[in-house]
Amino acid sequence: MVATYSILSLLIIFALSLLIVRIGSIALEMTGLSPDVASFQATSAFSGAGYTTEEAEQAVTTVGRRKTVKALIRLGSIGLLGAISSLILSFTRTGGDDLLNLLYILGGAGVIILFARSRWFNRLVTPLIEWTLSETTELEISDYAQLLGLQREYRVAEVEISAGDWLAGESISELDLPREGVLILGIRRDDSYIGAPQPDTETKPDDTLVLYGEQDRLKELSDRLSGDAEAREDAVKDHEETLEEQKQLIDQ
């Protein structure tokens, strides 16, 4: 009986360890890390392996990520491996069939791993974990540059539109920002978000445009005065020169 309780306790601890790593992985994904990087860093932090890689540096660049990694390290340092060792010793001292106990452990661990790796189980559990984390934490994707792998001179920025701004009351096609080397990724409007807006979508005061482009160009756009045709011409000319430089690089 003692051996049975020990085996069950061991398997429960193993299952909880996998669950904790999974929760940590999803939390890191919610901050902008890719699934593969998030899973590796969650496992690394929980196990205390501490790999010093560029990906490890990304895992601590935001407050949400640092909190997640810190929680994993603390949970991992509680001594789960020591607890597992103690449980193994406890049932090996009961005088039972050690080989049979080992088979039970391996079989139970195999079943748990199969569940943890199964797609249908992850499809069932992942949304629940994401909902719980979104309700109980403030994790959100804020590191656009790292998430999208942008070059240093390029950024994703938000530009607020006020009444009377040159960006207000125009359709996406009329603004024609791609000629200036700027893409409109989305529009924040009230409590909603318009992703990849259509060409006939019109901007409104109090909208927030999510733009992608060169950092200096984005700043100039946000500061540009209404009717400044010269600034528009300069921006178009600069982008055409950039396109020519890029074409030469491609042809090399």
Tab-separated table of C-alpha atoms in Angstrom:
chain	number	residue	atom	x	y	z
A	1	MET	CA	0.000	0.000	0.000
A	2	VAL	CA	2.847	2.381	0.897
A	3	ALA	CA	4.503	1.680	-2.436
A	4	THR	CA	1.229	2.410	-4.262
A	5	TYR	CA	0.867	5.800	-2.585
A	6	SER	CA	4.509	6.576	-3.315
A	7	ILE	CA	4.094	5.757	-7.008
A	8	LEU	CA	0.932	7.844	-7.282
A	9	SER	CA	2.628	10.762	-5.504
A	10	LEU	CA	5.593	10.495	-7.852
A	11	LEU	CA	3.381	10.529	-10.947
A	12	ILE	CA	1.352	13.464	-9.611
A	13	ILE	CA	4.552	15.463	-9.039
A	14	PHE	CA	5.728	14.599	-12.558
A	15	ALA	CA	2.394	15.669	-14.052
A	16	LEU	CA	2.426	18.927	-12.068
A	17	SER	CA	5.950	19.645	-13.282
A	18	LEU	CA	4.852	19.273	-16.904
A	19	LEU	CA	1.798	21.439	-16.231
A	20	ILE	CA	3.877	24.194	-14.634
A	21	VAL	CA	6.281	24.237	-17.586
A	22	ARG	CA	3.327	24.331	-19.983
A	23	ILE	CA	1.736	27.270	-18.173
A	24	GLY	CA	5.073	29.087	-18.162
A	25	SER	CA	5.531	28.411	-21.861
A	26	ILE	CA	2.092	29.811	-22.716
A	27	ALA	CA	2.726	32.851	-20.513
A	28	LEU	CA	5.956	33.574	-22.395
A	29	GLU	CA	4.152	33.124	-25.718
A	30	MET	CA	1.615	35.723	-24.592
A	31	THR	CA	4.471	38.205	-24.157
A	32	GLY	CA	5.616	37.743	-27.752
A	33	LEU	CA	8.089	34.851	-27.772
A	34	SER	CA	7.669	32.200	-30.450
A	35	PRO	CA	6.267	28.841	-29.260
A	36	ASP	CA	9.589	26.994	-29.680
A	37	VAL	CA	11.608	29.642	-27.827
A	38	ALA	CA	8.956	29.976	-25.117
A	39	SER	CA	8.859	26.224	-24.513
A	40	PHE	CA	12.646	25.938	-24.345
A	41	GLN	CA	13.076	28.905	-22.007
A	42	ALA	CA	10.258	27.713	-19.712
A	43	THR	CA	11.883	24.286	-19.437
A	44	SER	CA	15.309	25.864	-18.908
A	45	ALA	CA	14.084	28.178	-16.139
A	46	PHE	CA	12.119	25.460	-14.327
A	47	SER	CA	14.961	22.949	-14.471
A	48	GLY	CA	17.588	25.531	-13.528
A	49	ALA	CA	19.693	24.697	-16.592
A	50	GLY	CA	20.222	28.414	-17.263
A	51	TYR	CA	21.339	28.416	-20.899
A	52	THR	CA	23.060	31.715	-21.745
A	53	THR	CA	21.859	32.278	-25.273
A	54	GLU	CA	20.446	35.203	-27.217
A	55	GLU	CA	17.015	33.617	-26.755
A	56	ALA	CA	17.563	33.594	-22.993
A	57	GLU	CA	18.234	37.329	-23.139
A	58	GLN	CA	14.942	37.813	-25.006
A	59	ALA	CA	13.152	35.948	-22.231
A	60	VAL	CA	13.916	38.702	-19.720
A	61	THR	CA	13.526	41.856	-21.832
A	62	THR	CA	10.054	42.733	-20.540
A	63	VAL	CA	8.491	42.850	-17.093
A	64	GLY	CA	5.977	40.106	-17.912
A	65	ARG	CA	8.693	37.775	-19.135
A	66	ARG	CA	10.917	38.402	-16.114
A	67	LYS	CA	8.035	37.660	-13.742
A	68	THR	CA	7.241	34.433	-15.574
A	69	VAL	CA	10.839	33.221	-15.608
A	70	LYS	CA	11.280	34.187	-11.940
A	71	ALA	CA	8.179	32.165	-10.985
A	72	LEU	CA	9.444	29.138	-12.900
A	73	ILE	CA	12.859	29.346	-11.241
A	74	ARG	CA	11.263	29.576	-7.794
A	75	LEU	CA	8.945	26.659	-8.428
A	76	GLY	CA	11.810	24.616	-9.817
A	77	SER	CA	13.999	25.398	-6.819
A	78	ILE	CA	11.409	24.165	-4.333
A	79	GLY	CA	13.044	20.772	-4.643
A	80	LEU	CA	10.789	18.681	-6.856
A	81	LEU	CA	13.687	16.460	-7.879
A	82	GLY	CA	14.534	15.935	-4.223
A	83	ALA	CA	10.920	15.053	-3.510
A	84	ILE	CA	10.940	12.557	-6.351
A	85	SER	CA	14.122	10.978	-5.017
A	86	SER	CA	12.618	10.703	-1.546
A	87	LEU	CA	9.487	9.053	-2.889
A	88	ILE	CA	11.523	6.547	-4.863
A	89	LEU	CA	13.497	5.656	-1.750
A	90	SER	CA	10.328	5.338	0.292
A	91	PHE	CA	8.805	2.627	-1.848
A	92	THR	CA	12.083	0.797	-2.467
A	93	ARG	CA	12.408	0.374	1.299
A	94	THR	CA	8.999	-1.247	1.604
A	95	GLY	CA	10.380	-4.594	0.565
A	96	GLY	CA	8.119	-4.893	-2.447
A	97	ASP	CA	8.960	-5.828	-5.995
A	98	ASP	CA	11.294	-3.030	-7.112
A	99	LEU	CA	11.116	-4.059	-10.774
A	100	LEU	CA	7.327	-4.006	-10.748
A	101	ASN	CA	7.318	-0.600	-9.052
A	102	LEU	CA	9.720	0.736	-11.680
A	103	LEU	CA	7.479	-0.566	-14.450
A	104	TYR	CA	4.498	1.178	-12.876
A	105	ILE	CA	6.460	4.435	-12.746
A	106	LEU	CA	7.666	4.181	-16.342
A	107	GLY	CA	4.208	3.215	-17.572
A	108	GLY	CA	2.509	6.029	-15.702
A	109	ALA	CA	5.108	8.563	-16.841
A	110	GLY	CA	4.674	7.374	-20.431
A	111	VAL	CA	0.908	7.904	-20.260
A	112	ILE	CA	1.367	11.392	-18.809
A	113	ILE	CA	3.862	12.328	-21.541
A	114	LEU	CA	1.506	11.045	-24.234
A	115	PHE	CA	-1.284	13.207	-22.830
A	116	ALA	CA	1.001	16.218	-22.563
A	117	ARG	CA	2.145	15.866	-26.184
A	118	SER	CA	-1.220	15.005	-27.727
A	119	ARG	CA	-2.688	17.688	-29.984
A	120	TRP	CA	-6.295	17.280	-28.867
A	121	PHE	CA	-5.279	17.592	-25.213
A	122	ASN	CA	-3.302	20.777	-25.934
A	123	ARG	CA	-6.206	22.193	-27.949
A	124	LEU	CA	-8.389	21.591	-24.918
A	125	VAL	CA	-6.015	22.839	-22.219
A	126	THR	CA	-4.197	25.727	-23.953
A	127	PRO	CA	-7.265	28.032	-24.365
A	128	LEU	CA	-8.158	27.438	-20.711
A	129	ILE	CA	-4.637	28.361	-19.569
A	130	GLU	CA	-4.578	31.422	-21.845
A	131	TRP	CA	-7.952	32.598	-20.519
A	132	THR	CA	-6.849	32.105	-16.921
A	133	LEU	CA	-3.585	33.989	-17.493
A	134	SER	CA	-5.352	36.832	-19.306
A	135	GLU	CA	-7.802	37.184	-16.406
A	136	THR	CA	-5.238	36.974	-13.613
A	137	THR	CA	-2.160	38.660	-15.153
A	138	GLU	CA	-1.261	41.615	-17.335
A	139	LEU	CA	0.727	39.714	-19.948
A	140	GLU	CA	0.534	41.252	-23.391
A	141	ILE	CA	2.629	41.429	-26.525
A	142	SER	CA	4.508	44.703	-26.348
A	143	ASP	CA	7.884	43.934	-27.883
A	144	TYR	CA	6.913	44.216	-31.549
A	145	ALA	CA	10.464	44.637	-32.800
A	146	GLN	CA	11.694	41.354	-31.293
A	147	LEU	CA	8.521	39.479	-32.128
A	148	LEU	CA	8.677	40.400	-35.828
A	149	GLY	CA	12.463	40.245	-36.090
A	150	LEU	CA	12.626	43.805	-37.389
A	151	GLN	CA	15.828	45.492	-38.435
A	152	ARG	CA	17.200	48.095	-36.073
A	153	GLU	CA	16.137	51.078	-38.160
A	154	TYR	CA	12.588	49.762	-38.568
A	155	ARG	CA	9.873	49.855	-35.937
A	156	VAL	CA	6.209	49.174	-35.278
A	157	ALA	CA	4.687	52.293	-33.725
A	158	GLU	CA	1.286	53.636	-32.744
A	159	VAL	CA	0.230	57.087	-33.963
A	160	GLU	CA	-2.825	58.692	-32.406
A	161	ILE	CA	-5.087	60.737	-34.683
A	162	SER	CA	-6.582	63.970	-33.372
A	163	ALA	CA	-9.324	66.087	-34.938
A	164	GLY	CA	-7.795	68.218	-37.681
A	165	ASP	CA	-4.777	65.959	-38.234
A	166	TRP	CA	-3.870	65.283	-41.849
A	167	LEU	CA	-4.356	61.568	-41.132
A	168	ALA	CA	-7.987	62.038	-40.065
A	169	GLY	CA	-10.955	61.533	-42.360
A	170	GLU	CA	-8.999	59.836	-45.128
A	171	SER	CA	-9.296	56.356	-46.565
A	172	ILE	CA	-6.325	54.001	-46.457
A	173	SER	CA	-5.969	54.251	-50.242
A	174	GLU	CA	-6.069	58.076	-50.138
A	175	LEU	CA	-3.331	58.220	-47.517
A	176	ASP	CA	-1.214	55.939	-49.725
A	177	LEU	CA	1.417	55.537	-47.023
A	178	PRO	CA	3.157	52.608	-48.769
A	179	ARG	CA	4.580	55.158	-51.262
A	180	GLU	CA	6.414	56.616	-48.286
A	181	GLY	CA	7.599	53.206	-47.123
A	182	VAL	CA	5.043	52.897	-44.324
A	183	LEU	CA	2.504	50.111	-43.898
A	184	ILE	CA	-0.714	50.356	-41.873
A	185	LEU	CA	-0.943	47.135	-39.876
A	186	GLY	CA	-4.140	48.002	-38.042
A	187	ILE	CA	-6.377	50.606	-36.465
A	188	ARG	CA	-7.323	50.794	-32.801
A	189	ARG	CA	-10.805	52.278	-32.534
A	190	ASP	CA	-12.524	52.577	-29.153
A	191	ASP	CA	-12.311	49.083	-27.661
A	192	SER	CA	-11.971	47.297	-31.003
A	193	TYR	CA	-9.114	46.605	-33.385
A	194	ILE	CA	-9.266	46.626	-37.192
A	195	GLY	CA	-6.490	44.393	-38.454
A	196	ALA	CA	-5.142	44.749	-42.008
A	197	PRO	CA	-7.675	47.488	-42.892
A	198	GLN	CA	-9.145	47.533	-46.389
A	199	PRO	CA	-8.245	50.331	-48.843
A	200	ASP	CA	-11.684	51.971	-48.436
A	201	THR	CA	-11.474	52.027	-44.613
A	202	GLU	CA	-11.590	55.633	-43.417
A	203	THR	CA	-9.667	56.930	-40.449
A	204	LYS	CA	-11.422	58.883	-37.708
A	205	PRO	CA	-10.338	61.243	-34.928
A	206	ASP	CA	-9.301	59.327	-31.801
A	207	ASP	CA	-8.206	56.373	-33.920
A	208	THR	CA	-4.744	54.951	-33.297
A	209	LEU	CA	-2.855	53.742	-36.348
A	210	VAL	CA	-0.442	50.830	-35.940
A	211	LEU	CA	2.304	51.551	-38.467
A	212	TYR	CA	5.426	49.775	-39.690
A	213	GLY	CA	8.336	51.626	-41.234
A	214	GLU	CA	11.643	53.348	-40.634
A	215	GLN	CA	11.837	54.912	-37.190
A	216	ASP	CA	12.606	58.429	-38.465
A	217	ARG	CA	9.800	58.262	-41.022
A	218	LEU	CA	7.259	57.196	-38.425
A	219	LYS	CA	8.244	60.107	-36.207
A	220	GLU	CA	7.992	62.528	-39.129
A	221	LEU	CA	4.533	61.226	-40.025
A	222	SER	CA	3.268	61.725	-36.487
A	223	ASP	CA	4.596	65.316	-36.449
A	224	ARG	CA	3.633	66.285	-40.021
A	225	LEU	CA	1.308	69.238	-40.431
A	226	SER	CA	-1.810	69.114	-42.584
A	227	GLY	CA	-1.175	70.221	-46.175
A	228	ASP	CA	2.597	69.784	-45.999
A	229	ALA	CA	3.043	68.603	-49.601
A	230	GLU	CA	6.797	69.110	-49.500
A	231	ALA	CA	7.196	66.639	-46.647
A	232	ARG	CA	5.134	64.137	-48.602
A	233	GLU	CA	7.291	64.546	-51.716
A	234	ASP	CA	10.495	64.187	-49.706
A	235	ALA	CA	9.173	61.020	-48.061
A	236	VAL	CA	8.229	59.470	-51.403
A	237	LYS	CA	11.621	60.378	-52.861
A	238	ASP	CA	13.474	58.888	-49.898
A	239	HIS	CA	11.495	55.657	-50.178
A	240	GLU	CA	12.187	55.382	-53.902
A	241	GLU	CA	15.907	55.724	-53.183
A	242	THR	CA	15.616	53.024	-50.523
A	243	LEU	CA	13.851	50.719	-52.963
A	244	GLU	CA	16.622	51.271	-55.495
A	245	GLU	CA	19.263	50.389	-52.906
A	246	GLN	CA	17.351	47.264	-51.955
A	247	LYS	CA	17.039	46.284	-55.618
A	248	GLN	CA	20.782	46.553	-56.035
A	249	LEU	CA	21.320	44.309	-53.012
A	250	ILE	CA	18.905	41.740	-54.404
A	251	ASP	CA	20.636	41.759	-57.803
A	252	GLN	CA	24.077	41.213	-56.298
